[in-house]
Amino acid sequence: MSLEIYKLIHLISILALIFSFGLMIGHYKNGGEKNKQYNIIHGISITIILISGFGMLARMSIHWPWPTWVIIKALVWIVLGGIIVLFRKKPNSLIGLISILLFGGLAIFSAIYHI
Ligand code: HEM
Protein backbone atom coordinates (compact mmCIF):
# COMPACT_ATOMS: atom_id res chain seq x y z
CA MET A 1 0.00 0.00 0.00
CA SER A 2 1.26 3.48 -0.81
CA LEU A 3 2.06 6.19 1.76
CA GLU A 4 -0.98 8.14 0.53
CA ILE A 5 -3.37 5.21 1.09
CA TYR A 6 -1.96 4.67 4.60
CA LYS A 7 -2.42 8.38 5.33
CA LEU A 8 -6.01 8.28 4.02
CA ILE A 9 -6.78 5.32 6.30
CA HIS A 10 -4.94 7.09 9.18
CA LEU A 11 -7.02 10.25 8.84
CA ILE A 12 -10.37 8.47 8.39
CA SER A 13 -9.71 6.33 11.49
CA ILE A 14 -8.94 9.51 13.46
CA LEU A 15 -12.42 10.78 12.48
CA ALA A 16 -13.92 7.52 13.80
CA LEU A 17 -11.91 7.84 17.03
CA ILE A 18 -13.16 11.36 17.71
CA PHE A 19 -16.70 10.23 16.86
CA SER A 20 -16.42 7.45 19.47
CA PHE A 21 -15.35 10.00 22.11
CA GLY A 22 -18.41 12.14 21.36
CA LEU A 23 -20.71 9.12 21.59
CA MET A 24 -19.18 8.07 24.92
CA ILE A 25 -19.25 11.47 26.62
CA GLY A 26 -22.90 12.00 25.60
CA HIS A 27 -23.86 8.50 26.72
CA TYR A 28 -22.08 8.53 30.11
CA LYS A 29 -23.17 12.11 30.80
CA ASN A 30 -26.78 10.85 30.61
CA GLY A 31 -25.98 8.18 33.18
CA GLY A 32 -25.44 5.40 30.60
CA GLU A 33 -23.73 2.12 31.59
CA LYS A 34 -20.45 0.85 30.03
CA ASN A 35 -21.26 0.63 26.27
CA LYS A 36 -19.69 -2.27 24.34
CA GLN A 37 -20.53 -0.85 20.90
CA TYR A 38 -18.83 2.51 21.60
CA ASN A 39 -15.80 0.70 23.06
CA ILE A 40 -15.58 -1.40 19.88
CA ILE A 41 -15.64 1.73 17.64
CA HIS A 42 -12.91 3.22 19.85
CA GLY A 43 -10.88 -0.01 19.88
CA ILE A 44 -11.02 -0.58 16.13
CA SER A 45 -10.24 3.05 15.22
CA ILE A 46 -7.30 3.35 17.65
CA THR A 47 -5.88 0.05 16.30
CA ILE A 48 -6.19 1.18 12.66
CA ILE A 49 -4.49 4.50 13.57
CA LEU A 50 -1.54 2.48 14.91
CA ILE A 51 -1.32 0.06 11.96
CA SER A 52 -1.62 2.83 9.35
CA GLY A 53 0.87 4.95 11.34
CA PHE A 54 3.43 2.14 11.28
CA GLY A 55 2.68 1.60 7.60
CA MET A 56 3.62 5.21 6.94
CA LEU A 57 6.78 4.90 9.07
CA ALA A 58 7.81 1.95 6.89
CA ARG A 59 7.07 3.82 3.63
CA MET A 60 9.06 6.81 4.94
CA SER A 61 11.91 4.47 6.02
CA ILE A 62 11.70 5.76 9.60
CA HIS A 63 13.13 3.13 11.93
CA TRP A 64 13.99 2.88 15.63
CA PRO A 65 15.29 5.01 17.33
CA TRP A 66 12.31 7.14 16.33
CA PRO A 67 12.54 10.89 15.89
CA THR A 68 10.91 12.94 18.65
CA TRP A 69 7.76 13.70 16.62
CA VAL A 70 6.96 9.99 16.25
CA ILE A 71 7.56 9.39 19.99
CA ILE A 72 5.19 12.30 20.77
CA LYS A 73 2.54 10.78 18.50
CA ALA A 74 2.96 7.35 20.07
CA LEU A 75 2.54 8.87 23.57
CA VAL A 76 -0.57 10.75 22.43
CA TRP A 77 -1.87 7.48 20.96
CA ILE A 78 -1.47 5.80 24.37
CA VAL A 79 -3.32 8.68 26.08
CA LEU A 80 -6.17 8.58 23.51
CA GLY A 81 -6.34 4.82 24.05
CA GLY A 82 -6.79 5.10 27.82
CA ILE A 83 -8.75 8.37 28.03
CA ILE A 84 -12.09 6.53 27.70
CA VAL A 85 -11.74 5.54 31.37
CA LEU A 86 -11.73 9.26 32.25
CA PHE A 87 -14.75 9.89 29.99
CA ARG A 88 -16.62 7.06 31.76
CA LYS A 89 -15.68 8.20 35.27
CA LYS A 90 -15.95 11.97 34.62
CA PRO A 91 -18.26 12.41 31.59
CA ASN A 92 -17.76 16.18 31.32
CA SER A 93 -17.95 17.74 27.88
CA LEU A 94 -15.41 20.46 28.70
CA ILE A 95 -12.82 17.94 29.95
CA GLY A 96 -13.52 15.91 26.83
CA LEU A 97 -13.19 18.85 24.48
CA ILE A 98 -9.98 20.19 26.07
CA SER A 99 -8.27 16.78 26.21
CA ILE A 100 -9.22 15.88 22.61
CA LEU A 101 -8.09 19.28 21.25
CA LEU A 102 -4.90 19.25 23.37
CA PHE A 103 -3.71 15.71 22.64
CA GLY A 104 -5.16 15.44 19.12
CA GLY A 105 -3.74 18.88 18.34
CA LEU A 106 -0.30 17.85 19.63
CA ALA A 107 -0.28 14.73 17.42
CA ILE A 108 -1.39 16.69 14.35
CA PHE A 109 1.18 19.46 15.06
CA SER A 110 3.93 16.85 15.36
CA ALA A 111 2.82 15.14 12.15
CA ILE A 112 2.84 18.36 10.13
CA TYR A 113 6.00 20.05 11.53
CA HIS A 114 7.92 16.89 12.48
CA ILE A 115 8.87 18.40 15.85
C1 HEM B 1 1.54 5.32 17.34
C2 HEM B 1 0.73 6.15 16.79
C3 HEM B 1 1.00 6.93 15.50
C4 HEM B 1 1.99 6.79 14.54
C5 HEM B 1 3.11 5.76 14.49
C6 HEM B 1 1.75 7.83 13.53
C7 HEM B 1 2.55 8.00 12.39
C8 HEM B 1 2.30 8.96 11.42
C9 HEM B 1 3.14 9.18 10.25
C10 HEM B 1 4.42 8.42 9.93
C11 HEM B 1 2.58 10.17 9.52
C12 HEM B 1 3.07 10.77 8.16
C13 HEM B 1 3.76 12.07 8.44
C14 HEM B 1 4.18 12.74 7.14
O1 HEM B 1 3.55 12.53 6.10
O2 HEM B 1 5.15 13.51 7.16
C15 HEM B 1 1.38 10.58 10.21
C16 HEM B 1 0.54 11.56 9.73
C17 HEM B 1 -0.49 12.06 10.49
N1 HEM B 1 -0.88 11.65 11.75
FE1 HEM B 1 -0.18 10.06 12.78
N2 HEM B 1 0.64 8.55 13.86
C18 HEM B 1 0.17 8.06 15.07
C19 HEM B 1 -0.90 8.52 15.78
C20 HEM B 1 -1.62 9.63 15.42
C21 HEM B 1 -2.67 10.21 16.24
C22 HEM B 1 -3.11 9.66 17.59
C23 HEM B 1 -3.15 11.32 15.57
C24 HEM B 1 -4.23 12.31 15.94
C25 HEM B 1 -5.14 12.15 16.81
C26 HEM B 1 -2.39 11.42 14.32
C27 HEM B 1 -2.58 12.40 13.36
C28 HEM B 1 -1.91 12.47 12.15
C29 HEM B 1 -2.20 13.44 11.08
C30 HEM B 1 -3.30 14.49 11.09
C31 HEM B 1 -1.31 13.17 10.03
C32 HEM B 1 -1.22 13.88 8.65
C33 HEM B 1 -0.18 14.97 8.69
C34 HEM B 1 0.15 15.46 7.27
O3 HEM B 1 -0.53 15.12 6.32
O4 HEM B 1 1.12 16.19 7.13
N3 HEM B 1 -1.49 10.37 14.27
N4 HEM B 1 1.23 9.83 11.37
PDB file of C-alpha atoms and ligand atoms in Angstrom:
ATOM      1  CA  MET A   1       0.000   0.000   0.000  1.00  0.00           C
ATOM      2  CA  SER A   2       1.265   3.481  -0.806  1.00  0.00           C
ATOM      3  CA  LEU A   3       2.058   6.191   1.761  1.00  0.00           C
ATOM      4  CA  GLU A   4      -0.978   8.138   0.529  1.00  0.00           C
ATOM      5  CA  ILE A   5      -3.368   5.205   1.089  1.00  0.00           C
ATOM      6  CA  TYR A   6      -1.962   4.671   4.600  1.00  0.00           C
ATOM      7  CA  LYS A   7      -2.422   8.380   5.332  1.00  0.00           C
ATOM      8  CA  LEU A   8      -6.007   8.283   4.023  1.00  0.00           C
ATOM      9  CA  ILE A   9      -6.777   5.323   6.303  1.00  0.00           C
ATOM     10  CA  HIS A  10      -4.944   7.090   9.179  1.00  0.00           C
ATOM     11  CA  LEU A  11      -7.016  10.255   8.843  1.00  0.00           C
ATOM     12  CA  ILE A  12     -10.371   8.470   8.388  1.00  0.00           C
ATOM     13  CA  SER A  13      -9.708   6.327  11.489  1.00  0.00           C
ATOM     14  CA  ILE A  14      -8.935   9.509  13.458  1.00  0.00           C
ATOM     15  CA  LEU A  15     -12.424  10.776  12.483  1.00  0.00           C
ATOM     16  CA  ALA A  16     -13.920   7.520  13.797  1.00  0.00           C
ATOM     17  CA  LEU A  17     -11.909   7.836  17.030  1.00  0.00           C
ATOM     18  CA  ILE A  18     -13.157  11.363  17.712  1.00  0.00           C
ATOM     19  CA  PHE A  19     -16.701  10.229  16.865  1.00  0.00           C
ATOM     20  CA  SER A  20     -16.417   7.452  19.473  1.00  0.00           C
ATOM     21  CA  PHE A  21     -15.354  10.003  22.107  1.00  0.00           C
ATOM     22  CA  GLY A  22     -18.414  12.140  21.357  1.00  0.00           C
ATOM     23  CA  LEU A  23     -20.715   9.124  21.590  1.00  0.00           C
ATOM     24  CA  MET A  24     -19.181   8.072  24.915  1.00  0.00           C
ATOM     25  CA  ILE A  25     -19.253  11.475  26.615  1.00  0.00           C
ATOM     26  CA  GLY A  26     -22.896  12.004  25.600  1.00  0.00           C
ATOM     27  CA  HIS A  27     -23.857   8.495  26.724  1.00  0.00           C
ATOM     28  CA  TYR A  28     -22.081   8.533  30.106  1.00  0.00           C
ATOM     29  CA  LYS A  29     -23.172  12.114  30.802  1.00  0.00           C
ATOM     30  CA  ASN A  30     -26.778  10.852  30.614  1.00  0.00           C
ATOM     31  CA  GLY A  31     -25.977   8.176  33.177  1.00  0.00           C
ATOM     32  CA  GLY A  32     -25.441   5.400  30.599  1.00  0.00           C
ATOM     33  CA  GLU A  33     -23.726   2.120  31.590  1.00  0.00           C
ATOM     34  CA  LYS A  34     -20.449   0.851  30.034  1.00  0.00           C
ATOM     35  CA  ASN A  35     -21.258   0.626  26.274  1.00  0.00           C
ATOM     36  CA  LYS A  36     -19.692  -2.272  24.343  1.00  0.00           C
ATOM     37  CA  GLN A  37     -20.526  -0.853  20.905  1.00  0.00           C
ATOM     38  CA  TYR A  38     -18.825   2.507  21.596  1.00  0.00           C
ATOM     39  CA  ASN A  39     -15.798   0.696  23.058  1.00  0.00           C
ATOM     40  CA  ILE A  40     -15.579  -1.395  19.880  1.00  0.00           C
ATOM     41  CA  ILE A  41     -15.636   1.730  17.643  1.00  0.00           C
ATOM     42  CA  HIS A  42     -12.914   3.217  19.855  1.00  0.00           C
ATOM     43  CA  GLY A  43     -10.880  -0.013  19.879  1.00  0.00           C
ATOM     44  CA  ILE A  44     -11.018  -0.582  16.125  1.00  0.00           C
ATOM     45  CA  SER A  45     -10.240   3.049  15.215  1.00  0.00           C
ATOM     46  CA  ILE A  46      -7.304   3.351  17.648  1.00  0.00           C
ATOM     47  CA  THR A  47      -5.881   0.048  16.296  1.00  0.00           C
ATOM     48  CA  ILE A  48      -6.188   1.177  12.657  1.00  0.00           C
ATOM     49  CA  ILE A  49      -4.486   4.504  13.569  1.00  0.00           C
ATOM     50  CA  LEU A  50      -1.541   2.476  14.913  1.00  0.00           C
ATOM     51  CA  ILE A  51      -1.323   0.059  11.958  1.00  0.00           C
ATOM     52  CA  SER A  52      -1.617   2.828   9.352  1.00  0.00           C
ATOM     53  CA  GLY A  53       0.872   4.950  11.340  1.00  0.00           C
ATOM     54  CA  PHE A  54       3.427   2.142  11.276  1.00  0.00           C
ATOM     55  CA  GLY A  55       2.680   1.599   7.598  1.00  0.00           C
ATOM     56  CA  MET A  56       3.622   5.206   6.936  1.00  0.00           C
ATOM     57  CA  LEU A  57       6.778   4.898   9.067  1.00  0.00           C
ATOM     58  CA  ALA A  58       7.812   1.948   6.893  1.00  0.00           C
ATOM     59  CA  ARG A  59       7.070   3.818   3.635  1.00  0.00           C
ATOM     60  CA  MET A  60       9.061   6.812   4.943  1.00  0.00           C
ATOM     61  CA  SER A  61      11.905   4.468   6.021  1.00  0.00           C
ATOM     62  CA  ILE A  62      11.702   5.760   9.600  1.00  0.00           C
ATOM     63  CA  HIS A  63      13.126   3.134  11.932  1.00  0.00           C
ATOM     64  CA  TRP A  64      13.990   2.885  15.627  1.00  0.00           C
ATOM     65  CA  PRO A  65      15.286   5.011  17.334  1.00  0.00           C
ATOM     66  CA  TRP A  66      12.308   7.145  16.328  1.00  0.00           C
ATOM     67  CA  PRO A  67      12.543  10.891  15.891  1.00  0.00           C
ATOM     68  CA  THR A  68      10.906  12.943  18.651  1.00  0.00           C
ATOM     69  CA  TRP A  69       7.764  13.695  16.619  1.00  0.00           C
ATOM     70  CA  VAL A  70       6.964   9.993  16.249  1.00  0.00           C
ATOM     71  CA  ILE A  71       7.560   9.393  19.987  1.00  0.00           C
ATOM     72  CA  ILE A  72       5.191  12.299  20.767  1.00  0.00           C
ATOM     73  CA  LYS A  73       2.544  10.779  18.496  1.00  0.00           C
ATOM     74  CA  ALA A  74       2.962   7.346  20.072  1.00  0.00           C
ATOM     75  CA  LEU A  75       2.538   8.871  23.569  1.00  0.00           C
ATOM     76  CA  VAL A  76      -0.571  10.754  22.426  1.00  0.00           C
ATOM     77  CA  TRP A  77      -1.874   7.482  20.960  1.00  0.00           C
ATOM     78  CA  ILE A  78      -1.469   5.801  24.374  1.00  0.00           C
ATOM     79  CA  VAL A  79      -3.321   8.684  26.080  1.00  0.00           C
ATOM     80  CA  LEU A  80      -6.175   8.579  23.510  1.00  0.00           C
ATOM     81  CA  GLY A  81      -6.335   4.825  24.052  1.00  0.00           C
ATOM     82  CA  GLY A  82      -6.789   5.103  27.820  1.00  0.00           C
ATOM     83  CA  ILE A  83      -8.755   8.366  28.029  1.00  0.00           C
ATOM     84  CA  ILE A  84     -12.086   6.528  27.698  1.00  0.00           C
ATOM     85  CA  VAL A  85     -11.740   5.542  31.367  1.00  0.00           C
ATOM     86  CA  LEU A  86     -11.730   9.258  32.253  1.00  0.00           C
ATOM     87  CA  PHE A  87     -14.752   9.885  29.989  1.00  0.00           C
ATOM     88  CA  ARG A  88     -16.620   7.062  31.757  1.00  0.00           C
ATOM     89  CA  LYS A  89     -15.683   8.205  35.269  1.00  0.00           C
ATOM     90  CA  LYS A  90     -15.948  11.973  34.616  1.00  0.00           C
ATOM     91  CA  PRO A  91     -18.264  12.412  31.592  1.00  0.00           C
ATOM     92  CA  ASN A  92     -17.756  16.175  31.322  1.00  0.00           C
ATOM     93  CA  SER A  93     -17.948  17.744  27.879  1.00  0.00           C
ATOM     94  CA  LEU A  94     -15.411  20.457  28.700  1.00  0.00           C
ATOM     95  CA  ILE A  95     -12.821  17.937  29.948  1.00  0.00           C
ATOM     96  CA  GLY A  96     -13.523  15.906  26.827  1.00  0.00           C
ATOM     97  CA  LEU A  97     -13.192  18.852  24.477  1.00  0.00           C
ATOM     98  CA  ILE A  98      -9.980  20.187  26.070  1.00  0.00           C
ATOM     99  CA  SER A  99      -8.275  16.783  26.213  1.00  0.00           C
ATOM    100  CA  ILE A 100      -9.218  15.881  22.615  1.00  0.00           C
ATOM    101  CA  LEU A 101      -8.092  19.283  21.254  1.00  0.00           C
ATOM    102  CA  LEU A 102      -4.896  19.249  23.365  1.00  0.00           C
ATOM    103  CA  PHE A 103      -3.705  15.715  22.642  1.00  0.00           C
ATOM    104  CA  GLY A 104      -5.157  15.444  19.116  1.00  0.00           C
ATOM    105  CA  GLY A 105      -3.739  18.882  18.335  1.00  0.00           C
ATOM    106  CA  LEU A 106      -0.305  17.849  19.634  1.00  0.00           C
ATOM    107  CA  ALA A 107      -0.278  14.731  17.421  1.00  0.00           C
ATOM    108  CA  ILE A 108      -1.393  16.694  14.350  1.00  0.00           C
ATOM    109  CA  PHE A 109       1.180  19.462  15.063  1.00  0.00           C
ATOM    110  CA  SER A 110       3.935  16.847  15.362  1.00  0.00           C
ATOM    111  CA  ALA A 111       2.818  15.141  12.147  1.00  0.00           C
ATOM    112  CA  ILE A 112       2.840  18.358  10.125  1.00  0.00           C
ATOM    113  CA  TYR A 113       5.997  20.045  11.531  1.00  0.00           C
ATOM    114  CA  HIS A 114       7.922  16.891  12.476  1.00  0.00           C
ATOM    115  CA  ILE A 115       8.871  18.404  15.850  1.00  0.00           C
TER     116      ILE A 115
HETATM  117  C1  HEM B   1       1.538   5.317  17.339  1.00  0.00           C
HETATM  118  C2  HEM B   1       0.733   6.150  16.786  1.00  0.00           C
HETATM  119  C3  HEM B   1       1.000   6.933  15.496  1.00  0.00           C
HETATM  120  C4  HEM B   1       1.987   6.793  14.544  1.00  0.00           C
HETATM  121  C5  HEM B   1       3.114   5.760  14.492  1.00  0.00           C
HETATM  122  C6  HEM B   1       1.752   7.826  13.525  1.00  0.00           C
HETATM  123  C7  HEM B   1       2.552   8.005  12.390  1.00  0.00           C
HETATM  124  C8  HEM B   1       2.304   8.961  11.420  1.00  0.00           C
HETATM  125  C9  HEM B   1       3.144   9.182  10.248  1.00  0.00           C
HETATM  126  C10 HEM B   1       4.423   8.418   9.932  1.00  0.00           C
HETATM  127  C11 HEM B   1       2.581  10.172   9.516  1.00  0.00           C
HETATM  128  C12 HEM B   1       3.075  10.771   8.159  1.00  0.00           C
HETATM  129  C13 HEM B   1       3.762  12.074   8.441  1.00  0.00           C
HETATM  130  C14 HEM B   1       4.175  12.742   7.138  1.00  0.00           C
HETATM  131  O1  HEM B   1       3.553  12.527   6.097  1.00  0.00           O
HETATM  132  O2  HEM B   1       5.152  13.507   7.164  1.00  0.00           O
HETATM  133  C15 HEM B   1       1.378  10.579  10.212  1.00  0.00           C
HETATM  134  C16 HEM B   1       0.541  11.558   9.731  1.00  0.00           C
HETATM  135  C17 HEM B   1      -0.490  12.062  10.492  1.00  0.00           C
HETATM  136  N1  HEM B   1      -0.877  11.653  11.753  1.00  0.00           N
HETATM  137 FE1  HEM B   1      -0.181  10.059  12.779  1.00  0.00          FE
HETATM  138  N2  HEM B   1       0.644   8.554  13.863  1.00  0.00           N
HETATM  139  C18 HEM B   1       0.166   8.057  15.067  1.00  0.00           C
HETATM  140  C19 HEM B   1      -0.903   8.516  15.782  1.00  0.00           C
HETATM  141  C20 HEM B   1      -1.622   9.631  15.418  1.00  0.00           C
HETATM  142  C21 HEM B   1      -2.667  10.215  16.242  1.00  0.00           C
HETATM  143  C22 HEM B   1      -3.111   9.662  17.594  1.00  0.00           C
HETATM  144  C23 HEM B   1      -3.147  11.321  15.565  1.00  0.00           C
HETATM  145  C24 HEM B   1      -4.234  12.315  15.936  1.00  0.00           C
HETATM  146  C25 HEM B   1      -5.143  12.147  16.815  1.00  0.00           C
HETATM  147  C26 HEM B   1      -2.390  11.419  14.324  1.00  0.00           C
HETATM  148  C27 HEM B   1      -2.581  12.403  13.355  1.00  0.00           C
HETATM  149  C28 HEM B   1      -1.910  12.469  12.148  1.00  0.00           C
HETATM  150  C29 HEM B   1      -2.202  13.436  11.077  1.00  0.00           C
HETATM  151  C30 HEM B   1      -3.305  14.485  11.087  1.00  0.00           C
HETATM  152  C31 HEM B   1      -1.307  13.173  10.032  1.00  0.00           C
HETATM  153  C32 HEM B   1      -1.218  13.875   8.653  1.00  0.00           C
HETATM  154  C33 HEM B   1      -0.184  14.970   8.690  1.00  0.00           C
HETATM  155  C34 HEM B   1       0.145  15.458   7.270  1.00  0.00           C
HETATM  156  O3  HEM B   1      -0.532  15.123   6.321  1.00  0.00           O
HETATM  157  O4  HEM B   1       1.122  16.191   7.134  1.00  0.00           O
HETATM  158  N3  HEM B   1      -1.485  10.370  14.267  1.00  0.00           N
HETATM  159  N4  HEM B   1       1.230   9.830  11.365  1.00  0.00           N
END
